[in-house]
Coordinates of C-alpha atoms in Angstrom, one line a residue:
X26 CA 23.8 -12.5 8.9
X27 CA 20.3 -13.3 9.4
X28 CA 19.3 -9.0 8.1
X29 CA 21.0 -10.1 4.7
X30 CA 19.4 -13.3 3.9
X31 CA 15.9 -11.8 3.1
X32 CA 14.9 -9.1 0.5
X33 CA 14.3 -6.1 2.7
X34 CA 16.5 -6.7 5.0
X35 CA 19.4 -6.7 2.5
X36 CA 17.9 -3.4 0.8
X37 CA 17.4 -1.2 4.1
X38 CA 21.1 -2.2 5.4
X39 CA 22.2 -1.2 2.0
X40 CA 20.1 1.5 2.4
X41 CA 21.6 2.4 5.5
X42 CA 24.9 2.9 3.9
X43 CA 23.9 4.6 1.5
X44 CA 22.9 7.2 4.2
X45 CA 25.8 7.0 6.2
X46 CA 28.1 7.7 3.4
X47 CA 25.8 11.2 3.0
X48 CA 26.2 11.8 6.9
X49 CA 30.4 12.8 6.2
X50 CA 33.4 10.9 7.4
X51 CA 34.1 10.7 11.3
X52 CA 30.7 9.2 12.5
X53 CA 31.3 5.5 12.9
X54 CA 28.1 3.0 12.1
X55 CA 27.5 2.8 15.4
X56 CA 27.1 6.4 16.1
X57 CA 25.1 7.1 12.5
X58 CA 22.7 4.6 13.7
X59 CA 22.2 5.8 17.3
X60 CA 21.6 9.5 16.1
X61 CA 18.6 7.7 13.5
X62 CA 15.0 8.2 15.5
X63 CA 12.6 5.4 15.1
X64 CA 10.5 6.9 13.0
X65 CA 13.2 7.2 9.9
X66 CA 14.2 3.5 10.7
X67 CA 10.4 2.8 10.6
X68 CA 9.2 4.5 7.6
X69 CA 12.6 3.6 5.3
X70 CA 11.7 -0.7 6.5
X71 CA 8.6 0.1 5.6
X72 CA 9.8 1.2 2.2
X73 CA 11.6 -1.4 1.7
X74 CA 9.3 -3.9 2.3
X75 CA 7.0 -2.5 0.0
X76 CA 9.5 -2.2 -2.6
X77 CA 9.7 -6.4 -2.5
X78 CA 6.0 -6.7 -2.4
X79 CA 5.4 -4.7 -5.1
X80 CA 8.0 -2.9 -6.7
X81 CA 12.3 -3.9 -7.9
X82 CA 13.0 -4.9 -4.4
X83 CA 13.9 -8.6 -5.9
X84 CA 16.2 -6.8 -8.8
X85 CA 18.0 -4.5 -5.7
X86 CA 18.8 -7.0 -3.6
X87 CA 20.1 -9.4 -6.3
X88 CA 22.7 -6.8 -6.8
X89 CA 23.9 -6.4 -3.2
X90 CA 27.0 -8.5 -2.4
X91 CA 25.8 -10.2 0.9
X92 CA 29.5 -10.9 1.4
X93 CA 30.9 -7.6 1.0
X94 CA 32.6 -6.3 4.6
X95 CA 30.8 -2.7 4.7
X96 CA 27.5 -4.8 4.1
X97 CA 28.6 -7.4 6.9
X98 CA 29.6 -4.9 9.1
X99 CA 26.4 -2.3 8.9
X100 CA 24.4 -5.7 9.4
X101 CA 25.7 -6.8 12.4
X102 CA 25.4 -3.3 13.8
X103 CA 22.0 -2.2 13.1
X104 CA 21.1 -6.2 14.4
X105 CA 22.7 -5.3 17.5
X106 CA 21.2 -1.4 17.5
X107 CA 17.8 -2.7 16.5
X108 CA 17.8 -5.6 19.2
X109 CA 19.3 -2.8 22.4
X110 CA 16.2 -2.2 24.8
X111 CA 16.2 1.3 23.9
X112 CA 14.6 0.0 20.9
X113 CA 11.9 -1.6 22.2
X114 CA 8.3 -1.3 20.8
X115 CA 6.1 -3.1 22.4
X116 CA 5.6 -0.7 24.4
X117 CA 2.1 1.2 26.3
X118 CA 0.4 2.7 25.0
X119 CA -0.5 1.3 22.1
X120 CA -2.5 3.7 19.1
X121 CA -5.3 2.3 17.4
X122 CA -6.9 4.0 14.1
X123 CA -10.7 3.9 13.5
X124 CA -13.6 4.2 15.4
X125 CA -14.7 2.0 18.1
X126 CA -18.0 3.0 20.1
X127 CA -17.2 -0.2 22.8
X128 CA -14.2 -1.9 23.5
X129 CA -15.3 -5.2 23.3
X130 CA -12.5 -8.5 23.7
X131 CA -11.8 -10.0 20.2
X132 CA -12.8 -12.8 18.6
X133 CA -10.2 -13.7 16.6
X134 CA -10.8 -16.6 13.9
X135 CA -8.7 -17.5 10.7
X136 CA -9.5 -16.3 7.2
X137 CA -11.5 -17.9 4.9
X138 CA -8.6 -18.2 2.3
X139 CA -5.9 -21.2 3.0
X140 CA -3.1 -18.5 2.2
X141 CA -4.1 -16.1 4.6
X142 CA -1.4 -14.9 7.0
X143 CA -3.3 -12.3 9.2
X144 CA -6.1 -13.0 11.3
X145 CA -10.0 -12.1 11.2
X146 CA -11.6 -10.2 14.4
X147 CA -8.4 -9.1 16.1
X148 CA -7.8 -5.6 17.3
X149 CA -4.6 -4.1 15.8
X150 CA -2.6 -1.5 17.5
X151 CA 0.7 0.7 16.4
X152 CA 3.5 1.6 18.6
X153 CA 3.3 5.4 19.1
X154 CA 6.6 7.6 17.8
X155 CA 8.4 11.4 18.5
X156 CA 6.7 13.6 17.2
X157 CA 3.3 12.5 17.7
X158 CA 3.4 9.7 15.4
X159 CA 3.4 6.0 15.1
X160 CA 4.2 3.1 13.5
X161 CA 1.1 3.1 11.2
X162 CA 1.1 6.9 10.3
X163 CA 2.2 6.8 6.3
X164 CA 1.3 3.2 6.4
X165 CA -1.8 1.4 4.5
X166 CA -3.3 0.6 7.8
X167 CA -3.6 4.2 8.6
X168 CA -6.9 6.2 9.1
X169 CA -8.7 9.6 9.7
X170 CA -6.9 11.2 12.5
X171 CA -9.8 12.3 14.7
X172 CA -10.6 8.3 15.4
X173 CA -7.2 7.5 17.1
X174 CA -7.4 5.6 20.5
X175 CA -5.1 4.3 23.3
X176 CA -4.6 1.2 25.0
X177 CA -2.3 1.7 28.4
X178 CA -1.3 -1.8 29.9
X179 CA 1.4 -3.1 31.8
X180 CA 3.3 -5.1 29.2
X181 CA 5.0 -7.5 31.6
X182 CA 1.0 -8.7 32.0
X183 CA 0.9 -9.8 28.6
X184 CA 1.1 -13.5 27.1
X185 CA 3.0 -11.5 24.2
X186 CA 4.7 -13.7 21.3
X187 CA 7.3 -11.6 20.2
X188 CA 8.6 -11.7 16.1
X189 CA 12.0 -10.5 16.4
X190 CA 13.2 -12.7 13.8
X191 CA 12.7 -15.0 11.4
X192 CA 13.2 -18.0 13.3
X193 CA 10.7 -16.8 16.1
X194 CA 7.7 -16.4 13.4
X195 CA 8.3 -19.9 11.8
X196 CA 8.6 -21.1 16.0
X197 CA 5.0 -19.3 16.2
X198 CA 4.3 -21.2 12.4
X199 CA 5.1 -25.1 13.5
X200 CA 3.3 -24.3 17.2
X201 CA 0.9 -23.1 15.7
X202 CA 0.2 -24.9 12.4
X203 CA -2.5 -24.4 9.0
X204 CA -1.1 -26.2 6.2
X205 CA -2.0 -25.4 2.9
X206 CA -2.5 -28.8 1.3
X207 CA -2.3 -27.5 -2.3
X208 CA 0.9 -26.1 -1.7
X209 CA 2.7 -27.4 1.7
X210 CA 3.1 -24.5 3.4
X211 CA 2.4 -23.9 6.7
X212 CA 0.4 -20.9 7.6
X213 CA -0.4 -19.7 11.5
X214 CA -3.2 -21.1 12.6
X215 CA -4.7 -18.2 14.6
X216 CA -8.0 -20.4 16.3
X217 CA -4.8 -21.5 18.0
X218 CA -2.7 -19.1 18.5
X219 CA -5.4 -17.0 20.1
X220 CA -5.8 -19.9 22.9
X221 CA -2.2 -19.9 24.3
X222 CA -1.4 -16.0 23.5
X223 CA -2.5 -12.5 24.5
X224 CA -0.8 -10.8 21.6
X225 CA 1.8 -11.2 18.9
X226 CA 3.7 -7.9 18.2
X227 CA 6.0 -7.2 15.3
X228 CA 9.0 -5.9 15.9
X229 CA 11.2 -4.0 13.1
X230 CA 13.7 -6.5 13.3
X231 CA 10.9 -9.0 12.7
X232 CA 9.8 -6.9 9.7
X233 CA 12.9 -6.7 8.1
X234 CA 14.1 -10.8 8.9
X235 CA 10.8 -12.4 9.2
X236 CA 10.6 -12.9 4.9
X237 CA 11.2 -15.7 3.1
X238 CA 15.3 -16.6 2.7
X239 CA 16.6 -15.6 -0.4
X240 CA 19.3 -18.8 -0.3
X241 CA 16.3 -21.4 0.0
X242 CA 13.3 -19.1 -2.0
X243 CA 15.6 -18.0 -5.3
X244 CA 13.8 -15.2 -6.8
X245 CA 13.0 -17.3 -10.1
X246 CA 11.1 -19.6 -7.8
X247 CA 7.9 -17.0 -8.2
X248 CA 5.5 -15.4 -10.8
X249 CA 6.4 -11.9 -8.8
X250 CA 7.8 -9.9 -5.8
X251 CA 5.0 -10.7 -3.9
X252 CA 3.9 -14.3 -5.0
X253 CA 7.8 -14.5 -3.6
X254 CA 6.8 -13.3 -0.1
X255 CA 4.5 -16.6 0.4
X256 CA 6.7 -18.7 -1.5
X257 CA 8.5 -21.9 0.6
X258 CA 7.9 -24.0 3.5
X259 CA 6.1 -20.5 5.1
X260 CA 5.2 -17.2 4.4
X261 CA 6.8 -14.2 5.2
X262 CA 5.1 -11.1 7.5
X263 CA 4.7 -8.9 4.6
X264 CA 1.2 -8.4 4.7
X265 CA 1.7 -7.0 8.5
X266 CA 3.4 -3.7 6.3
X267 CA 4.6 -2.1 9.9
X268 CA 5.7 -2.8 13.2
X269 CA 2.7 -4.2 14.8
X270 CA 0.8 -5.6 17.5
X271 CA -2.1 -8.1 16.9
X272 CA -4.6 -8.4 20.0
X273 CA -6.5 -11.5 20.8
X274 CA -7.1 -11.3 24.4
X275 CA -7.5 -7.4 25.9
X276 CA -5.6 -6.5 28.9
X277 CA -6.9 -7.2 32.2
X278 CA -6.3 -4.1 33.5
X279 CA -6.0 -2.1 30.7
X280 CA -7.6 1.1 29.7
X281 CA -8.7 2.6 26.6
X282 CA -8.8 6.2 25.9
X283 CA -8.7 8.5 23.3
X284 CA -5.4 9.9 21.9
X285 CA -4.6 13.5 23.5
X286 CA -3.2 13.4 19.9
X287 CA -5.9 16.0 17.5
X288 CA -3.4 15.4 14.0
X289 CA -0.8 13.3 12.5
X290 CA 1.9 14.6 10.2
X291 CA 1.1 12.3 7.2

């Protein structure tokens, strides 16, 4: 199971047991993980994947038994819950935080560092949440409420690259290639990328999968949780922090607005 071969994704199934064991007998997996909104699933990846950057995510997910059949079984559900359309996010709008007087189209360029995984010039955007929320509210990315804009588009207009799972983000990786000749790993090169894509969006799935595997990255293999993160033949998404989209051509017909939305619940 693809959820149990990387650090967070072991630690939010386990996680997810963990919770479903509260919710009382009677409620099959299934059903527990239906009744979850996005937002919970959102902010308890998001936990997790900080955990492994910089906390004992290494240490907690040593200590899960990736063979055990109520780890195996929760897996394979919340892959299949996570991957059903109703959990879908890239979706329009999309919620960007900070202020921008014009809307102008990127220009998106790689980072002066060879170990850089994100891009430099792109416009990033959030998938918006119940509750008036979205996927960067209690995240790192997130800022003052009262600069929060919308971008509506028609996503089946977008050249969208889609990181769903680990194997799609090292597809992007090789097709797309910046090696790092100290080290050999390959790194996206985004000059590229930004010439035969629109966008890429994150998906949770991808945040939870898209990490280096534990069976070919062993945890002694790094100085620390996060050095572990760029550690093999590619690095994982966990400077992305959240589901995600990254923009390097606007919409053709898209308009931007500001939120109707005057607060987040932080």
């Amino acid at each position: 199971m693809y959820l149990l071969e990387t650090v967070p994704g072991r630690t939010f199934v386990s996680g997810l047991i963990d919770d479903h064991r509260r919710a009382g007998a009677g409620l099959s997996a299934v059903a527990f993980l239906r009744s979850r909104s996005m937002a919970e699933l959102v902010w308890a990846a998001q936990g997790d994947v900080s955990g492994y950057l910089y906390g004992g995510g290494l240490d907690d997910a040593s200590s899960i038994d990736p063979h055990d059949p109520d780890i195996v079984a929760m897996a394979e559900a919340t892959a299949a819950e996570l991957a059903a359309s109703h959990r879908q996010m890239f979706t329009s709008p999309q919620r960007h935080h900070g202020c921008v007087d014009v809307l102008r189209q990127p220009r998106v360029t790689n980072r002066r560092a060879p170990s850089e995984v994100l891009p430099a010039g792109a416009l990033w955007t959030a998938t918006p949440l119940d509750g008036g929320v979205d996927t960067w509210t209690h995240s790192r990315e997130t800022d003052d409420a009262e600069n929060l804009y919308e971008l509506h588009f028609d996503p089946a207009q977008v050249r969208v690259a889609r990181i769903d799972s680990a194997a799609d983000w090292v597809t992007l990786l090789r097709s797309h290639a910046r090696i790092d000749s100290a080290s050999g790993t390959v790194y996206p090169d985004w000059d590229s990328i930004a010439s035969s894509v629109d966008a890429v969006h994150l998906s949770l799935l991808g945040l939870l999968t898209a990490h280096p595997r534990l069976s070919e990255v062993p945890a002694a293999d790094s100085r620390d949780n996060y050095g572990h993160s760029k550690s093999g033949a590619w690095p994982g998404v966990g400077d992305w922090s959240t589901v995600s989209t990254v923009w390097m051509v606007l919409p053709e017909h898209g308009r931007w607005a500001l939120s109707m939305e005057t607060s987040l619940d932080r």
